[in-house]
Short mmCIF file of C-alpha atoms and ligand atoms in Angstrom, two decimals:
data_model
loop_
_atom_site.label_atom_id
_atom_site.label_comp_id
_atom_site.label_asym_id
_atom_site.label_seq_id
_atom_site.Cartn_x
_atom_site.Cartn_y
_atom_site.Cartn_z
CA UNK O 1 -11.20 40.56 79.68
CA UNK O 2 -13.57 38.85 77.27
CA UNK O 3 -15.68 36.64 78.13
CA UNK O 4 -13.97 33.27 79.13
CA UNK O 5 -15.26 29.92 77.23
CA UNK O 6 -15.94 27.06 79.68
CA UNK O 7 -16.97 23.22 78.66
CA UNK O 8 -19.57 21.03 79.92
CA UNK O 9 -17.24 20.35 82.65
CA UNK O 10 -16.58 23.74 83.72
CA UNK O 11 -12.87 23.91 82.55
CA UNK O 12 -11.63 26.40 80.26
CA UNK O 13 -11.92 25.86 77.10
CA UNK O 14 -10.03 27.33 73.95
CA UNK O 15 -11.19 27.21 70.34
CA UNK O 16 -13.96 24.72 71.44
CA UNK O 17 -11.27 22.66 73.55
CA UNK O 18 -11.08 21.55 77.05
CA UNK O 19 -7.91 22.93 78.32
CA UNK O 20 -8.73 19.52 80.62
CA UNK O 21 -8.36 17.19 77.10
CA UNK O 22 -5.17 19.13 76.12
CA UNK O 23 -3.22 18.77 79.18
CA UNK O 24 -4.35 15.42 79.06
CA UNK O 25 -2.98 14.85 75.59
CA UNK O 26 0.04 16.86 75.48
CA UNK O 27 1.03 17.71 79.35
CA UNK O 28 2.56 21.04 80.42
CA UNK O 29 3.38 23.60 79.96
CA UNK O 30 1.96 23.80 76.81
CA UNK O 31 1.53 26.96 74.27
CA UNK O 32 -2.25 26.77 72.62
CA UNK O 33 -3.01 28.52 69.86
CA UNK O 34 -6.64 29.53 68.40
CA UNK O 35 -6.09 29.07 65.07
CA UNK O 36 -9.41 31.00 63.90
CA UNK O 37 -8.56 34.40 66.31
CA UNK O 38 -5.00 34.37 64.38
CA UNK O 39 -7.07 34.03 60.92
CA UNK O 40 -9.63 36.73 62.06
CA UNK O 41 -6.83 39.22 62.93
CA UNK O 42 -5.03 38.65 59.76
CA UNK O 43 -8.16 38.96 57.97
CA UNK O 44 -8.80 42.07 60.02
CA UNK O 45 -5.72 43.76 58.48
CA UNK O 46 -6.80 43.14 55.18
CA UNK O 47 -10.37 44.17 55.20
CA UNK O 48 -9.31 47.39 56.52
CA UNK O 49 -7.10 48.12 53.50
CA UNK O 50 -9.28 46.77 50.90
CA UNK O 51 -11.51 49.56 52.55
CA UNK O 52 -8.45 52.28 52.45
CA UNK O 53 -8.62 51.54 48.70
CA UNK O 54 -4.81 51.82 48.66
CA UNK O 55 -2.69 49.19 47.26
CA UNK O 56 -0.78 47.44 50.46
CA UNK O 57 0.83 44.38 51.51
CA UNK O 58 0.50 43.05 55.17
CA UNK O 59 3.74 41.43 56.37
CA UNK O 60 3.55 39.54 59.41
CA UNK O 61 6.29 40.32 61.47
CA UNK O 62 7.33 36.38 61.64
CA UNK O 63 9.80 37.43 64.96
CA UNK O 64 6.94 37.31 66.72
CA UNK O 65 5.98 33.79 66.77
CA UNK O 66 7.33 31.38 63.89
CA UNK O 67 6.77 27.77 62.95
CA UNK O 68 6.48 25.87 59.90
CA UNK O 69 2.64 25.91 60.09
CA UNK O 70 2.56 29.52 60.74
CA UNK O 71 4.29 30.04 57.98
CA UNK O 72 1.73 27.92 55.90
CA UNK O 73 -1.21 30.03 57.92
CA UNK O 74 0.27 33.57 56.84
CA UNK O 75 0.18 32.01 53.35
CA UNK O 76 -3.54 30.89 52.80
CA UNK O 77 -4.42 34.38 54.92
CA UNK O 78 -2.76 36.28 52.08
CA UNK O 79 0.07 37.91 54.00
CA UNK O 80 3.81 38.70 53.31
CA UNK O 81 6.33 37.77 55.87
CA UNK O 82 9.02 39.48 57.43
CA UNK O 83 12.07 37.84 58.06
CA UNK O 84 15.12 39.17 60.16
CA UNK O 85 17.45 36.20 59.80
CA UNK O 86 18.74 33.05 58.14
CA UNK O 87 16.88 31.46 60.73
CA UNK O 88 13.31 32.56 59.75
CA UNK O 89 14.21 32.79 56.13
CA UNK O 90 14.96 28.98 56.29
CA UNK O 91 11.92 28.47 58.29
CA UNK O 92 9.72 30.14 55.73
CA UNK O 93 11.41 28.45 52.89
CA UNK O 94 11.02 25.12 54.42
CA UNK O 95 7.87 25.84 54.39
CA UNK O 96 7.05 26.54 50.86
CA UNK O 97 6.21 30.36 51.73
CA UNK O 98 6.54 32.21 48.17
CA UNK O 99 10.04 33.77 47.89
CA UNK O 100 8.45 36.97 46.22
CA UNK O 101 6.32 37.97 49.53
CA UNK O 102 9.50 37.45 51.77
CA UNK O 103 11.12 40.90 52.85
CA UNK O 104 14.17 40.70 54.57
CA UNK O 105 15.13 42.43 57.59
CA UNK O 106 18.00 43.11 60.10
CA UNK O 107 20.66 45.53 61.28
CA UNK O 108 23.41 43.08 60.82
CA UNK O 109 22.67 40.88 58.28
CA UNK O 110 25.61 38.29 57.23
CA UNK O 111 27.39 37.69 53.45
CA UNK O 112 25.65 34.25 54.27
CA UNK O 113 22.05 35.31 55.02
CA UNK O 114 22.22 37.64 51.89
CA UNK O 115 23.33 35.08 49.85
CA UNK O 116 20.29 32.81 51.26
CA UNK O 117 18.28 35.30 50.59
CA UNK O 118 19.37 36.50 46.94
CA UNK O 119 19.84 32.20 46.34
CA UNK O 120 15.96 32.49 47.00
CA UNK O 121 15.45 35.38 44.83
CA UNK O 122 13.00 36.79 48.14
CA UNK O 123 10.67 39.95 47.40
CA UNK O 124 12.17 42.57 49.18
CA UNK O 125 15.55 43.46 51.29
CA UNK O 126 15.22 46.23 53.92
CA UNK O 127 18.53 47.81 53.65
CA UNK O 128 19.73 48.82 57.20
CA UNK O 129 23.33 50.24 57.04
CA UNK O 130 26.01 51.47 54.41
CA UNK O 131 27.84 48.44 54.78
CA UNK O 132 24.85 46.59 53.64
CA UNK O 133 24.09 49.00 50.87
CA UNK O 134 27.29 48.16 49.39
CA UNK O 135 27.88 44.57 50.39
CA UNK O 136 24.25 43.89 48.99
CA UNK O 137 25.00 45.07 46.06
CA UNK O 138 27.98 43.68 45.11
CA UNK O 139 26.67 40.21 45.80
CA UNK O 140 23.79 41.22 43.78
CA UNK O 141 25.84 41.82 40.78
CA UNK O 142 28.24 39.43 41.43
CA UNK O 143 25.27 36.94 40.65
CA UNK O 144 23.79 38.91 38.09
CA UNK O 145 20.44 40.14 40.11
CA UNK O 146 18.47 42.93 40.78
CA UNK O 147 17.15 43.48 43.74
CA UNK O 148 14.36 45.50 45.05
CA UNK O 149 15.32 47.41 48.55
CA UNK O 150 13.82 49.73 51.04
CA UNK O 151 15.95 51.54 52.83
CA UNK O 152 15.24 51.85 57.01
CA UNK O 153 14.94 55.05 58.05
CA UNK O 154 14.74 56.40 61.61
CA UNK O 155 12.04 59.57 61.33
CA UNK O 156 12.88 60.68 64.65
CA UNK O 157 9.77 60.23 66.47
CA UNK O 158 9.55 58.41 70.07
CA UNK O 159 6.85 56.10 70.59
CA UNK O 160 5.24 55.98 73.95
CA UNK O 161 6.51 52.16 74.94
CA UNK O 162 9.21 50.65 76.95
CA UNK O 163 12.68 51.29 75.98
CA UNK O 164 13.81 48.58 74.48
CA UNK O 165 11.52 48.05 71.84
CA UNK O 166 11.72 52.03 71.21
CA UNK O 167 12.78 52.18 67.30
CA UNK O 168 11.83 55.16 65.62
CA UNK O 169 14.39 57.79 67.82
CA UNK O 170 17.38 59.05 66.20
CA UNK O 171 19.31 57.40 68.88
CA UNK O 172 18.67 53.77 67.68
CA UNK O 173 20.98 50.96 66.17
CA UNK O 174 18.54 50.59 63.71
CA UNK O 175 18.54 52.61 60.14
CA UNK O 176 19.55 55.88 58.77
CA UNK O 177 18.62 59.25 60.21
CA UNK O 178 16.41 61.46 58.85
CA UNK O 179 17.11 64.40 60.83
CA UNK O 180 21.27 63.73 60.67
CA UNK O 181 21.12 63.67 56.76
CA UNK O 182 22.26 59.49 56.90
CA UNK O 183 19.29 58.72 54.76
CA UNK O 184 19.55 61.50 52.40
CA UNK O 185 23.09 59.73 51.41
CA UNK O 186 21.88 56.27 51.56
CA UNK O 187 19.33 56.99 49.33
CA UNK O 188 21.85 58.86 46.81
CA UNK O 189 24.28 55.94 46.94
CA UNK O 190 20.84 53.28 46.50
CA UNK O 191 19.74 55.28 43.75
CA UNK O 192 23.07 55.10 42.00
CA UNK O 193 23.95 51.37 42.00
CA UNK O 194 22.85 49.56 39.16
CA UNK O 195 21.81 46.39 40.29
CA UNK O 196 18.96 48.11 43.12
CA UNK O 197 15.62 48.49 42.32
CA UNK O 198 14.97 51.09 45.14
CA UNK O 199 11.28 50.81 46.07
CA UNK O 200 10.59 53.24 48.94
CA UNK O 201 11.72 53.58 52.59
CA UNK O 202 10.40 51.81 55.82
CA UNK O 203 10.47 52.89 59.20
CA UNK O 204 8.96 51.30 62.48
CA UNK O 205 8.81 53.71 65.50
CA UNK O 206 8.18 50.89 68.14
CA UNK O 207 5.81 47.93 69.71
CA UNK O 208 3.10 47.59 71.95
CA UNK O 209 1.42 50.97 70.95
CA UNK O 210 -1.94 52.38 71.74
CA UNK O 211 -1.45 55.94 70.33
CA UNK O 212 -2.12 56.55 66.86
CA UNK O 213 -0.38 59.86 67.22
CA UNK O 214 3.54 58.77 66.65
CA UNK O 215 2.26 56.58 63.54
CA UNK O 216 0.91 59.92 62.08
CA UNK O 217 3.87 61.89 62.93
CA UNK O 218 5.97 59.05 61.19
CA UNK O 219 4.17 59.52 58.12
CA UNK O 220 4.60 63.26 57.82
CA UNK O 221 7.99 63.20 58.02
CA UNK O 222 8.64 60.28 55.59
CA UNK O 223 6.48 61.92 53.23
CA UNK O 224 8.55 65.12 53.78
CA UNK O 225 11.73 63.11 52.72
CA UNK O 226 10.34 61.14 49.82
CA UNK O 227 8.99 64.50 48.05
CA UNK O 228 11.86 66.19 48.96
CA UNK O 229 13.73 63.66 47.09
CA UNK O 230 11.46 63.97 44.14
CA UNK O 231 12.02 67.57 43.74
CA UNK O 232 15.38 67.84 44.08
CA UNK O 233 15.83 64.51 42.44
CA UNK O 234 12.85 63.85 40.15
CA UNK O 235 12.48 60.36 41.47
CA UNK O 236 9.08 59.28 42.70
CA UNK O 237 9.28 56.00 45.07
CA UNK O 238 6.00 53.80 45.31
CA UNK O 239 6.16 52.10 48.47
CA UNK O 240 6.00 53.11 52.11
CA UNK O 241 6.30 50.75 54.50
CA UNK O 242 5.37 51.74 58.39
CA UNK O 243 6.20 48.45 60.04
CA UNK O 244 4.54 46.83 62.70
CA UNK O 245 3.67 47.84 66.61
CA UNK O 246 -0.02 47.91 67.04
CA UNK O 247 -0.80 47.26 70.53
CA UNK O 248 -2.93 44.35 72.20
CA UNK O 249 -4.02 43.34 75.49
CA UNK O 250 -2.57 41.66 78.02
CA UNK O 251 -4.63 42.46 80.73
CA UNK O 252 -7.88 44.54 81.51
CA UNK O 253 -5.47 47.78 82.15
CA UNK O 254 -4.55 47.76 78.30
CA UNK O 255 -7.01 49.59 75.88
CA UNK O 256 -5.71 48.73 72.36
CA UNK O 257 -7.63 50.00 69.72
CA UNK O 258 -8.99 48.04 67.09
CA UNK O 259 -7.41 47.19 64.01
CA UNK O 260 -9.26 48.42 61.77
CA UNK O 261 -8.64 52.25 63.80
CA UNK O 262 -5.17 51.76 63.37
CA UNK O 263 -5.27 51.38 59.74
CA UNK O 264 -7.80 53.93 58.88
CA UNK O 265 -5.41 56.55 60.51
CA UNK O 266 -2.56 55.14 59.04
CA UNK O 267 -4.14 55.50 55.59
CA UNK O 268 -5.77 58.16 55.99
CA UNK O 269 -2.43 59.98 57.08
CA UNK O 270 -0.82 58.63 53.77
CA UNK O 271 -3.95 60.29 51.93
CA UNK O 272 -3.88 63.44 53.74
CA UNK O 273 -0.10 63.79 53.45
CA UNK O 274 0.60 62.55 50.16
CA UNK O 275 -2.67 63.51 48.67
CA UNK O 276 -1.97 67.16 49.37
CA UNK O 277 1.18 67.67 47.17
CA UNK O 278 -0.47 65.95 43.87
CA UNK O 279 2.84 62.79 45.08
CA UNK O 280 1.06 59.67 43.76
CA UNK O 281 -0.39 57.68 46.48
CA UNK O 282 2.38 55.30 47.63
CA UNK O 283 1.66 51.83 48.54
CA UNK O 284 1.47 50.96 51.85
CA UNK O 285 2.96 48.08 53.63
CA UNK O 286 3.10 47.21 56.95
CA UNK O 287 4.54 44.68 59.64
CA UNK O 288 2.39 43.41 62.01
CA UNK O 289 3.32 40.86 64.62
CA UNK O 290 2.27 40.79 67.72
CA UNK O 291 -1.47 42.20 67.11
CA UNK O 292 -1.77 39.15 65.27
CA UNK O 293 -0.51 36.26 67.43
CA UNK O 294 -0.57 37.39 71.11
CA UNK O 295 -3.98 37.39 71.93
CA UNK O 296 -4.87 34.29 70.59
CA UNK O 297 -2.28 32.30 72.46
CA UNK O 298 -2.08 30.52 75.82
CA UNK O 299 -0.02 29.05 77.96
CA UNK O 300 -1.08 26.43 80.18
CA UNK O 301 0.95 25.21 83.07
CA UNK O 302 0.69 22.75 85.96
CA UNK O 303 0.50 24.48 89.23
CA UNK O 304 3.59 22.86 91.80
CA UNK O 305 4.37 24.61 95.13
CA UNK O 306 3.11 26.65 96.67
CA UNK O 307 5.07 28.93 99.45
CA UNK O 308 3.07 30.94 101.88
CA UNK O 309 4.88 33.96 104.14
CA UNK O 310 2.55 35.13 106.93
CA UNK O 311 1.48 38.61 106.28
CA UNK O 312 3.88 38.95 102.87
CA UNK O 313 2.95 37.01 100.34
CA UNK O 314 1.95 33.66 98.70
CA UNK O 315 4.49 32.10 96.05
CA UNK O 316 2.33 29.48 93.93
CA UNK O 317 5.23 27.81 91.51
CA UNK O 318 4.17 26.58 87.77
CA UNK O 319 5.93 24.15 85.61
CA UNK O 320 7.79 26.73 83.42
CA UNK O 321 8.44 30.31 83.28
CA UNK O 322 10.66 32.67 82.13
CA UNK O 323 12.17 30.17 80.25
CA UNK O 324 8.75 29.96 77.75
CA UNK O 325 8.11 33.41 78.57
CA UNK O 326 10.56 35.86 79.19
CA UNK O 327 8.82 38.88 79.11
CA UNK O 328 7.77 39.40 82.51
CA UNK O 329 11.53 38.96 83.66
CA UNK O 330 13.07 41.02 80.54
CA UNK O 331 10.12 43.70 80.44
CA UNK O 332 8.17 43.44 83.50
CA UNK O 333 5.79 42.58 80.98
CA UNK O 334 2.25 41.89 82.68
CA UNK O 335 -0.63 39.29 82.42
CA UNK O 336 -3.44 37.47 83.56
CA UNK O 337 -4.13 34.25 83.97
CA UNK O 338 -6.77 32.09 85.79
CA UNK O 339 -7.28 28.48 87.11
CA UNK O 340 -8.34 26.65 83.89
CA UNK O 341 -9.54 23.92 85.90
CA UNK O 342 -11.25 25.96 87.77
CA UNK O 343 -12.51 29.45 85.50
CA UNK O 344 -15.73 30.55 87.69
CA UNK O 345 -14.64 29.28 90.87
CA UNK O 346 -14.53 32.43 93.41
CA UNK O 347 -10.71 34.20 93.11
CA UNK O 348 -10.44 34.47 97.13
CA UNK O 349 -6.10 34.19 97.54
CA UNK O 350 -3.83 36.64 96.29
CA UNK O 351 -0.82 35.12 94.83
CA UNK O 352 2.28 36.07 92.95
CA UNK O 353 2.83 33.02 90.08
CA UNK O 354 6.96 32.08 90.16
CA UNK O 355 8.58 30.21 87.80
CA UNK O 356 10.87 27.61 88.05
CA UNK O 357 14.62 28.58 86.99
CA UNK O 358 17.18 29.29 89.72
CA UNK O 359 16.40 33.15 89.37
CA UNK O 360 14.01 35.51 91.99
CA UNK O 361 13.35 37.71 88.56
CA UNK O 362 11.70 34.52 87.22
CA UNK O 363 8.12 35.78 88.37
CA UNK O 364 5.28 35.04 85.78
CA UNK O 365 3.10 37.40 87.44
CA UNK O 366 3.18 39.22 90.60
CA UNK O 367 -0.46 39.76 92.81
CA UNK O 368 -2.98 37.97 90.95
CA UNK O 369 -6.43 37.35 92.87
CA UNK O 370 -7.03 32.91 92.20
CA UNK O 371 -9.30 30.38 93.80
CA UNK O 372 -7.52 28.45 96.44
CA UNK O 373 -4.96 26.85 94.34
CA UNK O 374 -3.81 23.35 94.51
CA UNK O 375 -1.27 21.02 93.74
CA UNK O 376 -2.08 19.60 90.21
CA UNK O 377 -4.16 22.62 89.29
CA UNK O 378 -3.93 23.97 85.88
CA UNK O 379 -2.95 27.75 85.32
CA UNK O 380 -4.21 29.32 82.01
CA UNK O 381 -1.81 32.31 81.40
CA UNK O 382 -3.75 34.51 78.58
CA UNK O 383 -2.11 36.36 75.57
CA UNK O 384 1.01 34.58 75.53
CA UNK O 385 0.61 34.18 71.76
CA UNK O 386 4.11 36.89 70.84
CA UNK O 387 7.16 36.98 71.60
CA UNK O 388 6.73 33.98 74.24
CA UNK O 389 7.73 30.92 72.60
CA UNK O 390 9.97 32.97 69.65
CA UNK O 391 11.97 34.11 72.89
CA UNK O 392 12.01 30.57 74.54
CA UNK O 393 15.07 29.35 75.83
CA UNK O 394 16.76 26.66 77.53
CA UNK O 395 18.08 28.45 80.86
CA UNK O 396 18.28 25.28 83.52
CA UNK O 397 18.01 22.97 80.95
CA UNK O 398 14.64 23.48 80.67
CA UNK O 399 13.25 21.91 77.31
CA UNK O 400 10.49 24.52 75.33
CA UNK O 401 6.99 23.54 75.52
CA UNK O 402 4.97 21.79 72.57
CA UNK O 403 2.89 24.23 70.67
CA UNK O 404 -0.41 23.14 69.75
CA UNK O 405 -3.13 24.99 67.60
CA UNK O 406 -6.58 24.47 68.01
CA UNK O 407 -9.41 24.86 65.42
CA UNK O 408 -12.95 24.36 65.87
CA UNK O 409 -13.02 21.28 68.45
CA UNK O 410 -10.03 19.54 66.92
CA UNK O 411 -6.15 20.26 68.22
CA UNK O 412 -3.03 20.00 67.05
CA UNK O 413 0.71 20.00 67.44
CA UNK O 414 2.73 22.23 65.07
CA UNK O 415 5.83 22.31 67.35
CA UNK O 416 6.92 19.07 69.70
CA UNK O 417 7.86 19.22 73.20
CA UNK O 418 11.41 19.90 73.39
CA UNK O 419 13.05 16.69 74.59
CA UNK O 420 16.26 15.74 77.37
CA UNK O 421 18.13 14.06 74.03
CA UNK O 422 17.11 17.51 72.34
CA UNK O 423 18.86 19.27 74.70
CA UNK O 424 22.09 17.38 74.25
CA UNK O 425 22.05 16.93 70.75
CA UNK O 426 24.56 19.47 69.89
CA UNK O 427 26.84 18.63 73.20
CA UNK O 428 30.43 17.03 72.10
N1 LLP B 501 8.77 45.43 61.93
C1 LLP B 501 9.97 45.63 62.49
C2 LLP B 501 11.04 46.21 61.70
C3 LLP B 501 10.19 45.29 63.83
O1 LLP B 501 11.38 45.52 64.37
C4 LLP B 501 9.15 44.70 64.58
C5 LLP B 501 9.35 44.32 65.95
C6 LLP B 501 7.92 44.49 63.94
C7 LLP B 501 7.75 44.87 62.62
C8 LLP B 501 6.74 43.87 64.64
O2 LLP B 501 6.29 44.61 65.71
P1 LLP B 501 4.95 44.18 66.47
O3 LLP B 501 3.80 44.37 65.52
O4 LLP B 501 5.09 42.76 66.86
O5 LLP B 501 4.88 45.08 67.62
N2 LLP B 501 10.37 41.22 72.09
C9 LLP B 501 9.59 42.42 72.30
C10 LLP B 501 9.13 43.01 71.00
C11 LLP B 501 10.26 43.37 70.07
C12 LLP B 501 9.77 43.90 68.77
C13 LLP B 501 10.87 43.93 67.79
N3 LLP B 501 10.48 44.39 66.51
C14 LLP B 501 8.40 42.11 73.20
O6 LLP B 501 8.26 40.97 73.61
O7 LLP B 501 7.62 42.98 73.53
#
């Protein structure tokens, strides 16, 4: 793991804050974000594509982590965002995120979140479905709009990652088929309807990958179908858009590759493949996510009981669990974490970190070497920063954390602690 920031106290500290101060100020658990890694890894994205020499647009894949001052972040660091419902489209729009770099996802979007998003007059819809080919449309004209789609495709081509966040097969809810002939038709129908300004096709094979191999397979065969469809068709699309997945680390057994490798491979693909047949060289868009948010947050909880079997196994209990973080429970996702209090202190007891929800699958980590931990400690649980909080819930009435971001000494909240009156608000 990199190497771990401490203050003059000895406690770990994040974005030139003592993890001591925040739980001070805010209590636990509590989600920190360093604001600057989020900026670098945006900035990251872009750098390598201004060095591609392509013309792109980096989305962020907003599912990942969303807030109002996200939002706001992805905006001054240039990005696009992706939505995939009302829910985030009302976020970004609350925020003030320009309609024209919102592109609008989903497998099942509703009459309502189209009309949201048309209301908006939003950048881009990623067409998912025949229904919403012709449901889109008609809305469209119904208003008197055009619209500029991509439509999903599925190329067929298995990324190595777990199963459920496994897109690109042909066997997914997501898209039309290449191989079955679905987005052959899709694309006739698009290309007939009036109101649709197709731009291209988008396809995202999976998350959490370290390969660069099923991102270069993609591209081959979407650059088979889109000159295929200009010579039987004489139309010539300029976008392709290759979605998000780029893996990060969670712990020292993941070996993600830099950014900047995943891009050059991905461009250099689009070069090589569209290059060779004299197709002009699409644009390239793409929806990162987690590469840019999960290694720059952390959760920090207090540590509570601790339960020790002779011979089996030590429990040590935190203040939350899979209620702010799910993955472990949903994924057997897998992390690291160390005694913020505590960050150079010898790790002498192997422990397995629980949760607290009424639930043995509510493990935050299983067999983790810690100091002696004590009541009161404080356990730093790293890369936290995706797909924690967006999948927060309230199982056991448990209210979500506060978020806070931190910046350069200074912190601050962007989302408040989830209250008790919160959590009846909506009760009759
Ligand atoms: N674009 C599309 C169309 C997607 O479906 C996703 C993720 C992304 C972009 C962003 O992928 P990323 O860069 O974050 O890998 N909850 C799961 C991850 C589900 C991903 C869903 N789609 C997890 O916690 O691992």
């Amino acid at each position: 793991m990199t190497a771990i920031q401490t203050s003059v106290q000895g406690h770990l500290e994040i974005g030139g804050v003592s993890t001591a101060d925040l739980v001070a100020e805010y209590g636990t658990p509590l989600m920190v974000y360093d604001e600057n890694m989020i900026r670098q890894k945006a900035q990251a994205f872009r750098q390598a594509f201004n060095e591609s020499g392509l013309d792109y647009q980096v989305a962020y894949a907003s599912k990942a982590f969303l807030c109002k001052e996200m939002v706001r972040l992805a905006e001054e660091e240039l990005l696009s965002l992706d939505v995939v419902s009302g829910g985030e489209l009302y976020t970004a729009l609350q925020a003030g995120f320009p309609a024209e770099r919102i592109h609008f996802h989903g497998n099942n979007k509703s009459e309502e979140e189209l009309v949201m998003a048309l209301e908006a007059e939003i950048g881009c819809f990623v067409v998912d479905s025949f229904l919403e080919l012709e449901l889109l449309h008609d809305l469209a004209k119904e208003r008197g709009q055009h619209v500029n789609i991509l439509l999903r495709v599925t190329p067929g081509v298995e990324a190595h990652t777990h199963d459920y966040i496994m897109t690109g097969q042909d066997d997914s809810k997501f898209g039309f088929g290449i191989s079955n002939g679905q987005a052959d038709r899709a694309m006739q129908i698009a290309l007939c309807k009036p109101n649709y300004t197709v731009l291209g096709i988008h396809s995202h094979i999976g998350s959490q990958i370290f390969e660069l191999d099923g991102f270069q397979q993609a591209i081959t065969v979407l650059s088979d179908f889109l000159q295929g469809l200009r010579n039987e068709c004489d139309v010539t699309l300029p976008v392709l858009n290759i979605g998000g997945g780029f893996g990060v680390r969670y712990t020292e057994d993941d070996k993600p590759l830099p950014i900047q490798t995943y891009v050059k491979a991905i461009t250099d693909s689009v070069k090589e493949s569209f290059g060779e047949n004299g197709y002009p060289l699409p644009q390239v868009w793409i929806e990162p996510g987690r590469s840019i948010v999960a290694e720059a947050g952390t959760t920090l909880y207090k540590v509570g009981s601790k339960k020790i079997i002779p011979d089996l196994r030590t429990y040590v209990a935190v203040d939350g669990g899979m209620t702010d973080n799910l993955r472990p429970a949903l994924y057997g996702a897998k992390y690291h974490a160390v005694l913020a209090n505590r960050p150079n202190e010898e790790c002498t007891e192997l422990v397995s970190v629980a949760g607290k929800c009424c639930e043995s699958g509510d493990m935050l980590i299983w067999d983790l070497m810690l100091p002696p931990t004590n009541f009161g400690d404080t356990l730093a649980v790293f890369s936290t920063g995706a797909y924690g909080y967006s999948m927060a819930n309230n199982y056991n009435r448990i209210p979500r954390p506060a978020v806070v971001f931190v910046k350069d000494g200074e912190s601050r909240v962007v989302i408040e602690r989830e209250t008790y009156a919160d959590l009846v608000r909506l009760d009759r």
